[in-house]
């Protein structure tokens, strides 16, 4: 029976990698639907994403590949299927709403398992879509206590990724450490410009002529995780900072959805503090 | 009591227009919040949009201005307030959904009075937002008969603009003639490229490296109305036409919402087959 | 001795192509520096560009590959080296000038063998750079006669590509047929919008909000050759058509140089009326 | 005799400014060709740029306007004419070359009086265009001594603006203070990202997906002067930092020339650390 798998390999670069991997596919009669490689020469790292189709057993293919990959390699053989996400949001609805509409239209390759928020502002919107909404107020809780509640809720879900759709709380290192390469954030600036609070106000004060947004994996280092996607729009002197914020919403939601799409299709490798997007 | 009005004037260009209009504002002690002018020298046309604030009566200001404007001038003195729109859609939800989310967030300067569709696919989405949805099937109806039903429904609403959010029916001249400068459409191509059916397939066949979308007023001449806003995104040989369509959705919805925002804020003059957007 | 070659293959798609080609590289101990493939599933076509390094003989590698490629395949094994170009221009200097400056800075991977023009306006500019300039006036010549002179001059040069840097003459089919996939043109519009004469005037009349430029291979079908690169810039109602033309110059020159760079680095496959750019 | 003047006014905002200024134009029978205003409400500042035509004496118009402007106002009445610039460069030719080509084509609204460089690399290029080139080596000189030589050369020229076309020396406060609002720089990053040395290397290390360039007036505060223009281009993981640098050159030169064009046409107001570009 015709099957499809995404094979993702990253390892130290050495001669013959493409040959060895393609030999495995060839020997099993698999078709290569698409194939992308990249070698970071400076770091001596090899990255490959191959989509194969044919009559095969995924477990067996994985075992076969394991035999030949270098010892320090990371290998994933993934059957393409809808993933599951949990969304964290606060009060703003544009990024969340964009995902909800895509989801409703069947254009998001993921199910939304739950939306968790530190406010109840977005509850009505989420409930309109019959998606579970959890309000975790912060009142009277330490940052750690609040995060424990949130983490508990997250862990009760089945999920592949956690999407911060304008979640306006800074996450602790220990929270981030629970979900390595699992948390995707949209930062409301063209990183690394305007790191920190209220980037639009910073942008306004600086008098920039372009503003942007950055989707990235969340790591311990605030606003410094591997960038997945970025985009920008022009502004001018007529924009007060709230106008920049308003204009910025369109970029934010589009960039987040674009990054999410890459991630859900297993097109992203994290490579140190960078990404490779095939 | 502090009031605000948007004054829009277009007329044949002549010496002293700015002076004469600003004198009226000055004599009444009004403050000019913002002021934009444009002269089309080729056509000898003058356009001005001034936002004034102060203690004044809108009717009286309009009368005063009427006394001094050239005889062929168009004058509008508009109190800024939420407008009302009716949306026409078909099956695709991205453009409609974007407007619904903005509306829900209070970020659309309009109330959505109703959504009318030739299919029932979007009914659930619209009802989620407690907005009236009317399904007008086309079965067994001539184009004119169908439009009569649609027009009847539209006319039962109070509305300032009709928004075609991916309404995939060609409108007759007589329908368009009922609503001059009232119908805003999003065309799924970078007009005037790829006029007509399935622009994404055309774009794919042509092998373009950029695709776009165009928001425009609808006139008798299909795909030829005054353009309000356009934007583009890069594509490449890896995009099949459905990928282009999918990528195009983001541009479509953003361009439509941007154009709608201009129109709802009375920032757009129609000037022959063009627009002036202040 | 360490050598480098670019291997370009296009052929009917079939199972095992990547394996077979990478086996040849592996068996000879070659390193794969970079590797890009694309399969046009609709047309059943396979495209690959691989850069290999190692100690090898280019002729031998080519022979080896020839043995295993499908019978209808196109194979090129290219040693990376500076190519040679002939430039045709008319009166405008921006696209030509951009190439001259890159050339002078050693940032163009080609030598400019000659500039040929139907006017003498650009002679001084070209001579400033000590590059041969040939003026072929059109007076008293039929289109064919004029082209014969131009072709004769071209054929006296050693060249890989002919670059039309705003050459404002329409080429005949027979001229184009002499240099298949050899002529690169910059078209002053975002094709396929505004085909034909004075696109900026057309764009102005149409009231577009974005203008662009298109670099493409020249084929028999005017303005319809395979697109290599495109880009755009925003305009607005304040732009008269000469302003659009002026703004357009920047896009034109950048797009032409970008396309030229792709071509000079053997990154472009022509595929029917499209290109694949790796 | 028909004359033209650009009237630039910035002052504290107050009621009736447009009226008062347009009255002066009206009373003298002047035509308003174009008129742009902006009010910074937060700071209470008014900016106006009006182009008037008619039969008038510039000195007299200026005197007339002086009588009615608020006491702290800045007023300029400028006759449109070619300005003069001095260019400082180092080794890279793309930004300089772009200006030279525009100049040669008569598309730069300025004469290039001289090019001054701390290296002699660009001498040949500049001499090709018959423009004076001055080499001021830094060897054996303190920063201040070197700047004194440069300043002396600059001051011997007649000039309106000093253009830093990739001049890779940090200027001292005292040098900058000599030429307030006279020095335009192109910074090879999308400020305020990657302030400081080798922005492309920084961008590469950070793994950004977009790089840009910023043209700004030079003030005492390095990389912090008022931004005139910015633009960006997409990059990806395949770009090593030298590729980013190479791609960045196109943005740099275009952004610098765009900013220069604004400045030469008196379209830029400096407003604290920002610009207003009409």
mmCIF file with all atom_site columns, C-alpha atoms in Angstrom, chain B residues 82 85 97-113 129-131:
data_model
loop_
_atom_site.group_PDB
_atom_site.id
_atom_site.type_symbol
_atom_site.label_atom_id
_atom_site.label_alt_id
_atom_site.label_comp_id
_atom_site.label_asym_id
_atom_site.label_entity_id
_atom_site.label_seq_id
_atom_site.pdbx_PDB_ins_code
_atom_site.Cartn_x
_atom_site.Cartn_y
_atom_site.Cartn_z
_atom_site.occupancy
_atom_site.B_iso_or_equiv
_atom_site.pdbx_formal_charge
_atom_site.auth_seq_id
_atom_site.auth_comp_id
_atom_site.auth_asym_id
_atom_site.auth_atom_id
_atom_site.pdbx_PDB_model_num
ATOM 1  C CA . UNK B 1 82  ? -18.910 53.284 12.834 1.00 0.00 ? 82  UNK B CA 1
ATOM 2  C CA . UNK B 1 85  ? -21.325 46.762 5.911  1.00 0.00 ? 85  UNK B CA 1
ATOM 3  C CA . UNK B 1 97  ? -12.901 35.205 8.653  1.00 0.00 ? 97  UNK B CA 1
ATOM 4  C CA . UNK B 1 98  ? -10.329 37.962 8.830  1.00 0.00 ? 98  UNK B CA 1
ATOM 5  C CA . UNK B 1 99  ? -13.082 40.560 8.884  1.00 0.00 ? 99  UNK B CA 1
ATOM 6  C CA . UNK B 1 100 ? -15.069 38.602 11.481 1.00 0.00 ? 100 UNK B CA 1
ATOM 7  C CA . UNK B 1 101 ? -12.082 38.410 13.804 1.00 0.00 ? 101 UNK B CA 1
ATOM 8  C CA . UNK B 1 102 ? -11.360 42.126 13.460 1.00 0.00 ? 102 UNK B CA 1
ATOM 9  C CA . UNK B 1 103 ? -15.031 42.859 14.043 1.00 0.00 ? 103 UNK B CA 1
ATOM 10 C CA . UNK B 1 104 ? -15.123 40.706 17.156 1.00 0.00 ? 104 UNK B CA 1
ATOM 11 C CA . UNK B 1 105 ? -11.998 42.437 18.478 1.00 0.00 ? 105 UNK B CA 1
ATOM 12 C CA . UNK B 1 106 ? -13.535 45.861 17.941 1.00 0.00 ? 106 UNK B CA 1
ATOM 13 C CA . UNK B 1 107 ? -10.824 46.622 15.391 1.00 0.00 ? 107 UNK B CA 1
ATOM 14 C CA . UNK B 1 108 ? -13.102 47.071 12.414 1.00 0.00 ? 108 UNK B CA 1
ATOM 15 C CA . UNK B 1 109 ? -14.686 50.495 12.165 1.00 0.00 ? 109 UNK B CA 1
ATOM 16 C CA . UNK B 1 110 ? -17.930 48.953 11.024 1.00 0.00 ? 110 UNK B CA 1
ATOM 17 C CA . UNK B 1 111 ? -20.748 46.702 12.086 1.00 0.00 ? 111 UNK B CA 1
ATOM 18 C CA . UNK B 1 112 ? -21.363 43.648 9.967  1.00 0.00 ? 112 UNK B CA 1
ATOM 19 C CA . UNK B 1 113 ? -25.075 43.730 9.243  1.00 0.00 ? 113 UNK B CA 1
ATOM 20 C CA . UNK B 1 129 ? -20.272 35.119 15.526 1.00 0.00 ? 129 UNK B CA 1
ATOM 21 C CA . UNK B 1 130 ? -24.015 35.715 15.915 1.00 0.00 ? 130 UNK B CA 1
ATOM 22 C CA . UNK B 1 131 ? -24.193 37.535 12.636 1.00 0.00 ? 131 UNK B CA 1
#
